[in-house]
mmCIF file of C-alpha atoms in Angstrom:
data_model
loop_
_atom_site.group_PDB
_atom_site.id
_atom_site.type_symbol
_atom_site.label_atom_id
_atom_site.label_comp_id
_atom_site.label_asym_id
_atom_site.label_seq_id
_atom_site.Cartn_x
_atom_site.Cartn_y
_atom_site.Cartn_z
ATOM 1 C CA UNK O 137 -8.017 95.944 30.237
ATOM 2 C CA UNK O 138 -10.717 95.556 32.615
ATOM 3 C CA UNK O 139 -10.012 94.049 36.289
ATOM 4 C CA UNK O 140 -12.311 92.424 39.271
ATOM 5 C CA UNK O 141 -12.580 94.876 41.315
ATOM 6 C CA UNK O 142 -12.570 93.610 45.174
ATOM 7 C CA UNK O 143 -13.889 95.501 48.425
ATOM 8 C CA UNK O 144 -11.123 97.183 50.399
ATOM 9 C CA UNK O 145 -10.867 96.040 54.271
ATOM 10 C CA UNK O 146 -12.426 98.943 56.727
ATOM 11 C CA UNK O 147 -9.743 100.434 58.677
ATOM 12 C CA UNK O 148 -10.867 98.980 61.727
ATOM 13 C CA UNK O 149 -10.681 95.683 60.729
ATOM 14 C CA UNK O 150 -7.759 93.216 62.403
ATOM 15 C CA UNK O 151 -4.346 92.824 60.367
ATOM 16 C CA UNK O 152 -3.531 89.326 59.650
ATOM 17 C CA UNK O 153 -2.615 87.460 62.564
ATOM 18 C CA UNK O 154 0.659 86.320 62.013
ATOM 19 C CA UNK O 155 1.619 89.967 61.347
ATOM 20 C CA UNK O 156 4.212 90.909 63.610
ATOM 21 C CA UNK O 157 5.308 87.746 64.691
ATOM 22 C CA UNK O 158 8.651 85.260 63.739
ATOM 23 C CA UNK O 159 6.657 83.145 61.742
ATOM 24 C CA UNK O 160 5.452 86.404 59.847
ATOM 25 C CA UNK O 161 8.873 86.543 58.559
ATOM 26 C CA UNK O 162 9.444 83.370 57.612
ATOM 27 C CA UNK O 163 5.654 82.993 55.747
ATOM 28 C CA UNK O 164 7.118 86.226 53.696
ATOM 29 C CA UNK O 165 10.528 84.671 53.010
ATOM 30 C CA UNK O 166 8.605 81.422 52.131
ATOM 31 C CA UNK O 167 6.681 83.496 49.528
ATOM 32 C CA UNK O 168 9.480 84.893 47.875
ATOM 33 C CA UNK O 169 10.889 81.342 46.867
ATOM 34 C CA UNK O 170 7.710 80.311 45.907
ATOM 35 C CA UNK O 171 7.586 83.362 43.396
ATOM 36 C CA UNK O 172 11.212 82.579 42.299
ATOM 37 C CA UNK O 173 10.111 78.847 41.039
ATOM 38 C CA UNK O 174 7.227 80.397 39.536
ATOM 39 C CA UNK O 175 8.934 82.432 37.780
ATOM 40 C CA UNK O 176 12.080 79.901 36.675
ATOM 41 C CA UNK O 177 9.412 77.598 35.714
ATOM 42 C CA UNK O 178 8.064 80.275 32.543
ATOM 43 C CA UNK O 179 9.554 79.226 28.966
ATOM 44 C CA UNK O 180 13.017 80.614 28.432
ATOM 45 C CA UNK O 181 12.807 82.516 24.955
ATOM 46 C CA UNK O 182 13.214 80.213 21.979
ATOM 47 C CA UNK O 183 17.068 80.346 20.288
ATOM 48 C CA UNK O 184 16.301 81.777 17.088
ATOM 49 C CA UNK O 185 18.647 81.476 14.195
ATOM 50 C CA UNK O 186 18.401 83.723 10.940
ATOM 51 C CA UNK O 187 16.531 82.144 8.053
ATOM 52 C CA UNK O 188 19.787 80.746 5.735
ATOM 53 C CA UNK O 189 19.443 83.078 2.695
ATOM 54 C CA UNK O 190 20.228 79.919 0.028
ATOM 55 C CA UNK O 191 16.987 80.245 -1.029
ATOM 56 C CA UNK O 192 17.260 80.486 -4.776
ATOM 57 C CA UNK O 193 16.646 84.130 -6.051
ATOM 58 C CA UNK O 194 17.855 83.936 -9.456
ATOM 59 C CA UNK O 195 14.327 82.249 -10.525
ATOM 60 C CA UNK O 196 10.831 83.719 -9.868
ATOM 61 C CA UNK O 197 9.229 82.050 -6.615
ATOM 62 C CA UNK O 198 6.588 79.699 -6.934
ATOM 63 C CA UNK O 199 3.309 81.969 -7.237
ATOM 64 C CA UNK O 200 0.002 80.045 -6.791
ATOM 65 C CA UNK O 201 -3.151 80.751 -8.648
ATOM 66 C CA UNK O 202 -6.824 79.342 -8.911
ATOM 67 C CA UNK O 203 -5.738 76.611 -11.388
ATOM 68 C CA UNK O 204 -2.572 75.562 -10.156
ATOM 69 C CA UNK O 205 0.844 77.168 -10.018
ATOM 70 C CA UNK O 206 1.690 80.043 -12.407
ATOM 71 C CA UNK O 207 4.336 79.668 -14.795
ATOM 72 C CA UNK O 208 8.066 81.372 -13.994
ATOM 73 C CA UNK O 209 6.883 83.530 -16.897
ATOM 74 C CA UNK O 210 3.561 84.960 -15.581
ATOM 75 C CA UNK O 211 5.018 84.773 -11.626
ATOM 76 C CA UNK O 212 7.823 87.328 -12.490
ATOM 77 C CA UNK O 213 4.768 89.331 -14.057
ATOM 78 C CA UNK O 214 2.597 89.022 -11.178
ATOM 79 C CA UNK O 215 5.876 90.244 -9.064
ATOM 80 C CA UNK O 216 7.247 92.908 -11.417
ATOM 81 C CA UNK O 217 3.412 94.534 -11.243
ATOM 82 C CA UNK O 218 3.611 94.528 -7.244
ATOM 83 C CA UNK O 219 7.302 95.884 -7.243
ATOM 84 C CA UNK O 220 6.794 98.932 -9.377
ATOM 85 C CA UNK O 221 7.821 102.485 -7.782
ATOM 86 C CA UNK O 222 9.435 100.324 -4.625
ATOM 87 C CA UNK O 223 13.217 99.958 -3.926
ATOM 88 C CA UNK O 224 12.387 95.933 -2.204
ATOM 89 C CA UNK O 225 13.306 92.908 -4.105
ATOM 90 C CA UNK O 226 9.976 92.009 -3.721
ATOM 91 C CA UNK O 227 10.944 88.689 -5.687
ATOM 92 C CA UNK O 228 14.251 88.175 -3.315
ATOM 93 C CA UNK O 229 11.756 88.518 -0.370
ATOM 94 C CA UNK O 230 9.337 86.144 -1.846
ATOM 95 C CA UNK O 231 11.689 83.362 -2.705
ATOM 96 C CA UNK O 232 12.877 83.905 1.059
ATOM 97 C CA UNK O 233 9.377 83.375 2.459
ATOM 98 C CA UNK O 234 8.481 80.640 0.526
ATOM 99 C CA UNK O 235 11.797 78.763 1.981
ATOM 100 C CA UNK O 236 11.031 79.436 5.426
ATOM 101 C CA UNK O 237 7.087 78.825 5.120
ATOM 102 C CA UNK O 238 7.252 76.108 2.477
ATOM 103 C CA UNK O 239 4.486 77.398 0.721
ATOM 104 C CA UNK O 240 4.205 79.151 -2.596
ATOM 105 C CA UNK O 241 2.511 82.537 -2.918
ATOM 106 C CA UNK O 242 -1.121 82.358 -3.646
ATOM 107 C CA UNK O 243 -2.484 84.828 -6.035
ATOM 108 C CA UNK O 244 -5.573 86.416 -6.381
ATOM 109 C CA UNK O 245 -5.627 87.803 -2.863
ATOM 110 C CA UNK O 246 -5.898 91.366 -1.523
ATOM 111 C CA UNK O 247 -4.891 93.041 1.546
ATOM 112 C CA UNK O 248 -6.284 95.870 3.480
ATOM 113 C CA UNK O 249 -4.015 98.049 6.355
ATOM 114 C CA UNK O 250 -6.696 98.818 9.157
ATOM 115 C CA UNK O 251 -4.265 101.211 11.008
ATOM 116 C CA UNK O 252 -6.028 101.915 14.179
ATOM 117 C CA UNK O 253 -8.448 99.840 16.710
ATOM 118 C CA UNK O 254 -11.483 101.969 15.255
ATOM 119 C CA UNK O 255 -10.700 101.020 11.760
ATOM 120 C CA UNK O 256 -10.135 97.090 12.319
ATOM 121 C CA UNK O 257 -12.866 96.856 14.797
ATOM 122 C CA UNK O 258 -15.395 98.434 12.208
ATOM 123 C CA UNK O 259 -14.459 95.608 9.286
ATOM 124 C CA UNK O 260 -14.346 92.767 11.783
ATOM 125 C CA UNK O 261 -17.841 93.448 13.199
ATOM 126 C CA UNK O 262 -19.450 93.779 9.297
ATOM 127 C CA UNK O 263 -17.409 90.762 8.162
ATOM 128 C CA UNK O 264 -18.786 88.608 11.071
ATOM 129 C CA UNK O 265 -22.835 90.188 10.401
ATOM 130 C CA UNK O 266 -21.972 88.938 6.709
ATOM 131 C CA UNK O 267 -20.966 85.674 7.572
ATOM 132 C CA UNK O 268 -22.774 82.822 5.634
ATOM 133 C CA UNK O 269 -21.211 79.938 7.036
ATOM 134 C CA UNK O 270 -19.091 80.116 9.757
ATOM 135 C CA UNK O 271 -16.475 82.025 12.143
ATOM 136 C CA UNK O 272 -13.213 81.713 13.636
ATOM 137 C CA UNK O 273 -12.001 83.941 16.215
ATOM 138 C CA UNK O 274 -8.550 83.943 18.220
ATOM 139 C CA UNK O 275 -7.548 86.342 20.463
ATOM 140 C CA UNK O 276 -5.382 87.335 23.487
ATOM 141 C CA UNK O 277 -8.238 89.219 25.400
ATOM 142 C CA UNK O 278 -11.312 89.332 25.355
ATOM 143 C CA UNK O 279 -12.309 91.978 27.876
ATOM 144 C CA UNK O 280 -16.216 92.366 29.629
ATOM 145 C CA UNK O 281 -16.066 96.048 28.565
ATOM 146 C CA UNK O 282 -18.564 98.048 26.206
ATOM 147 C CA UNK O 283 -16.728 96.987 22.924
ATOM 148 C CA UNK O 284 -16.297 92.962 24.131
ATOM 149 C CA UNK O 285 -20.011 93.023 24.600
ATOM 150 C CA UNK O 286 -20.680 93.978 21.498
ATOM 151 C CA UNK O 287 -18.689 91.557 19.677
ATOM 152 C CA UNK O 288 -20.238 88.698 22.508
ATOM 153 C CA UNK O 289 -23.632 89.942 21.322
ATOM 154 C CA UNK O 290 -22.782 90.147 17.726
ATOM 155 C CA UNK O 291 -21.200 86.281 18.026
ATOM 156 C CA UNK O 292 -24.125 85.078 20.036
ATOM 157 C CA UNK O 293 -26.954 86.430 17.357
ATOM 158 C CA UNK O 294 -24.999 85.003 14.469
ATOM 159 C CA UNK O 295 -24.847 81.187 16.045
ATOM 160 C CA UNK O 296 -28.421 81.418 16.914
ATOM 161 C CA UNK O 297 -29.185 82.123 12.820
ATOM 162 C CA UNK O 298 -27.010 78.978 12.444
ATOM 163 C CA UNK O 299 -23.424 80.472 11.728
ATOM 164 C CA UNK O 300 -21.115 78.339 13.588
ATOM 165 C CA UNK O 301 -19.096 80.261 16.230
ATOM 166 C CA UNK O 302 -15.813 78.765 17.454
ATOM 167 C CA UNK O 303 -13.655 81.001 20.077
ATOM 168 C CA UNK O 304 -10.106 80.563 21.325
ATOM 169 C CA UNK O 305 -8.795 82.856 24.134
ATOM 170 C CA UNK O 306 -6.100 83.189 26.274
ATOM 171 C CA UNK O 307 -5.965 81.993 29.774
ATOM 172 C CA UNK O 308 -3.685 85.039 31.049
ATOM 173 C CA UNK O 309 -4.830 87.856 28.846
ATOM 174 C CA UNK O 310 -8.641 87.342 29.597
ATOM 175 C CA UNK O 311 -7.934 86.351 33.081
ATOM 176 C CA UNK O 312 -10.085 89.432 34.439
ATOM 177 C CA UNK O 313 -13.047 88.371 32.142
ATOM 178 C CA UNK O 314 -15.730 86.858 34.559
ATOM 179 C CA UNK O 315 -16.745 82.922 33.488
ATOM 180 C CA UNK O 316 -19.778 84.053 33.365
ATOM 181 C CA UNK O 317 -19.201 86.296 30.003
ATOM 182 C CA UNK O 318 -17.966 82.958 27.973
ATOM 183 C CA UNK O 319 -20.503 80.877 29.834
ATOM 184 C CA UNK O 320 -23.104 82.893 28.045
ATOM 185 C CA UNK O 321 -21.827 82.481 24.924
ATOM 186 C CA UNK O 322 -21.090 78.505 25.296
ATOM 187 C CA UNK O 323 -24.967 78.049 26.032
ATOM 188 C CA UNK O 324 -25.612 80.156 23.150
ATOM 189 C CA UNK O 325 -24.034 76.979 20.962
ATOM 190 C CA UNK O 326 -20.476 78.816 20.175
ATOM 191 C CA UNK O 327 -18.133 76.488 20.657
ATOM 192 C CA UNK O 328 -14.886 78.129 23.260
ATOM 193 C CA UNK O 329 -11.622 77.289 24.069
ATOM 194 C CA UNK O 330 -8.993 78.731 26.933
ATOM 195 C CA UNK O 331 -6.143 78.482 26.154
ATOM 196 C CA UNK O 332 -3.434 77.473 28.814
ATOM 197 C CA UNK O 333 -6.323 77.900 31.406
ATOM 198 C CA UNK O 334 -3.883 78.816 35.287
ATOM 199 C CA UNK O 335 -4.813 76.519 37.489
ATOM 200 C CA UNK O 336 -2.211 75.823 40.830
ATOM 201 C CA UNK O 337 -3.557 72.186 41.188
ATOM 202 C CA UNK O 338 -1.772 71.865 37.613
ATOM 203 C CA UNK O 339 1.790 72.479 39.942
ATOM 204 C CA UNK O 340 4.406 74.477 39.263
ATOM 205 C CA UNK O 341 6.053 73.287 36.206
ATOM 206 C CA UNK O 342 2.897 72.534 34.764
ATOM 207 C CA UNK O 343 1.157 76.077 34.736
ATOM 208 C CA UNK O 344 3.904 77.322 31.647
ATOM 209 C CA UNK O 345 2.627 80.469 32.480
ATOM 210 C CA UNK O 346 4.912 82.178 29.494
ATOM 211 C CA UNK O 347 3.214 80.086 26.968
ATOM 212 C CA UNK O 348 0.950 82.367 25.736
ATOM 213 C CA UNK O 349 -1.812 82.695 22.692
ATOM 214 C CA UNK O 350 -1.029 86.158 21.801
ATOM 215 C CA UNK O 351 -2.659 85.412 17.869
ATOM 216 C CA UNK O 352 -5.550 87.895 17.306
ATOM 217 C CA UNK O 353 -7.075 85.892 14.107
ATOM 218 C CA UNK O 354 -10.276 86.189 12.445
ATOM 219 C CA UNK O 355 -11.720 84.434 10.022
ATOM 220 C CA UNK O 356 -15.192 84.492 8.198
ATOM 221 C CA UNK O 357 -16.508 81.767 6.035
ATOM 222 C CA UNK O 358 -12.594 80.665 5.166
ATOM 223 C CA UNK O 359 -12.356 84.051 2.711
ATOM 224 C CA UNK O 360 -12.226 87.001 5.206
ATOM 225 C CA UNK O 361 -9.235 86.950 7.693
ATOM 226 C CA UNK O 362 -7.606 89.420 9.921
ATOM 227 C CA UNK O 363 -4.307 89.491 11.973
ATOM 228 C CA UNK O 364 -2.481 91.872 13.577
ATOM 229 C CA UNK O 365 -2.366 93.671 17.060
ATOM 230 C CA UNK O 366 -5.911 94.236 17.757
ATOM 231 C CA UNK O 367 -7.216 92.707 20.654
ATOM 232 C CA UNK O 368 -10.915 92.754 21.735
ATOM 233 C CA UNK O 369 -10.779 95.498 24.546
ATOM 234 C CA UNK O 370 -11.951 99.101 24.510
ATOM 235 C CA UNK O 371 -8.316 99.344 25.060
ATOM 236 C CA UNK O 372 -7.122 99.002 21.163
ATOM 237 C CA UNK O 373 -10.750 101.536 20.717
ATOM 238 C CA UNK O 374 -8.821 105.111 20.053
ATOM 239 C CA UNK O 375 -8.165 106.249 16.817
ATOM 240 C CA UNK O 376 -4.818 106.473 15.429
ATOM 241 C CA UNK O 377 -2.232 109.330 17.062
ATOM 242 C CA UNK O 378 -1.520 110.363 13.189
ATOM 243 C CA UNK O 379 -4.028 108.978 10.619
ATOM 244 C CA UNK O 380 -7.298 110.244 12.133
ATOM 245 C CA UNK O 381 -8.979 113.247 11.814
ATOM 246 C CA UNK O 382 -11.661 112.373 14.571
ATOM 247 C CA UNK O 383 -9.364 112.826 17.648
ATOM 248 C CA UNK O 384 -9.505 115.310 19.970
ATOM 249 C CA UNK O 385 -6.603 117.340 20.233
ATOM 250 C CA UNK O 386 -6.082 116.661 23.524
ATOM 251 C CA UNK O 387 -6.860 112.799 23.473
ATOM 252 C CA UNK O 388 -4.080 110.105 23.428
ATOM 253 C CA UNK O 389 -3.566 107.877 20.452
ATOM 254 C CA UNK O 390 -4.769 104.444 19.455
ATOM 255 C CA UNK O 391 -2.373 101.155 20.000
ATOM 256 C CA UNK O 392 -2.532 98.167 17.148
ATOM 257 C CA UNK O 393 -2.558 97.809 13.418
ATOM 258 C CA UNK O 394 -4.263 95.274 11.652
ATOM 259 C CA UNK O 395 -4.566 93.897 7.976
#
């Protein structure tokens, strides 16, 4: 991830008054509490229960087509065609999704495994120069590097031919990004959002500084979408340790696998 970069001090220049003195102490021992409220004030992790397994797997799950819902008959064809040459009861794990999602399976669809940063970045940036209509991005970061100007000057030129552009990012994870990066693409037309923007004025209970956006979503004209663990940063930009024949010997892995 990219960071502001700041100036160090000279050497010659003055330490901090206070320094040295009683009151130094006590300023130090004054942050310290401060960064223990801070940090009881994040979101304790949610108490998650397993998924109750009474979801019915004696009958086909509900499998959603074009026209309507599929019959039992033609769902446990759809299913048997996908379960082929696997050991998964894919039909067990479909009746178990649809009970926790509440929504059937929709058919029709098909799914691509972009297994490295190189891979996903490639089929987001061609989906978004063949948008017709409009795009949805959400992401953790969004970094000012190489790569995150590309996609800002990919996003930019498709609003300005009239593609709607609408942004969400994270407050924390593109905290390093300069203002100045979204405010360029906000005057562009593309509509932005930060989400859980830190701000101290908000107090201390109020910053929820653990409730974080970490989706990385993209969607193009409501029939492209992408998820997974890509964010935009040079960072994800390596190739995969195993699957690619383009790295160096010598050079590290990629990080993040999308679909």
């Amino acid at each position: 991830m990219q960071r502001r970069t700041f100036d160090n001090p000279s050497s010659e220049s003055r330490q901090p008054s206070w320094q040295g003195r009683p009151y130094g102490r006590s300023a130090r021992r004054l942050g310290a509490v401060g960064l223990c409220l801070w940090l009881s004030a994040c979101a304790s992790l949610p108490d998650l229960r397993m998924l109750p397994t009474k979801a019915s797997t004696g009958a086909a799950p509900t499998v959603e087509g074009s026209e309507g819902d599929l019959s039992a008959k033609k769902a446990r064809s759809v299913l048997l065609r996908r379960v082929r040459g696997t050991k998964n009861d894919v039909a067990k794990l479909a009746a178990m999704e649809e009970a926790a999602t509440g929504s059937p399976l929709i058919y029709g669809n098909r799914t691509t495994l972009l297994f490295d940063g190189p891979q996903a970045m490639g089929a987001m940036m061609a989906a978004i120069r063949g948008a017709q209509d409009n795009i949805n991005l959400e992401t953790y970061i969004f970094d000012q590097d190489e790569l995150g100007q590309q996609f800002q000057q990919l996003l930019i030129d498709k609003q300005k031919a009239g593609i709607q552009v609408n942004v969400m990012y994270d407050g924390v994870g593109s905290l390093s990004t300069p203002k100045a990066f979204f405010d360029r693409m906000r005057e562009a037309g593309i509509k932005l959002i930060e989400f859980n923007p830190i701000s101290p004025l908000k107090g201390i209970r109020a910053l929820k500084v653990n409730n974080r956006d970490h989706r990385k979503i993209l969607i193009v004209d409501g029939k492209i979408a992408f998820t997974g663990g890509v964010n935009i940063s040079e960072n994800y930009s390596r190739s995969s340790l195993f699957r690619s024949g383009s790295r160096g010997v010598d050079e590290p892995g990629g990080r993040g696998t999308h679909i």
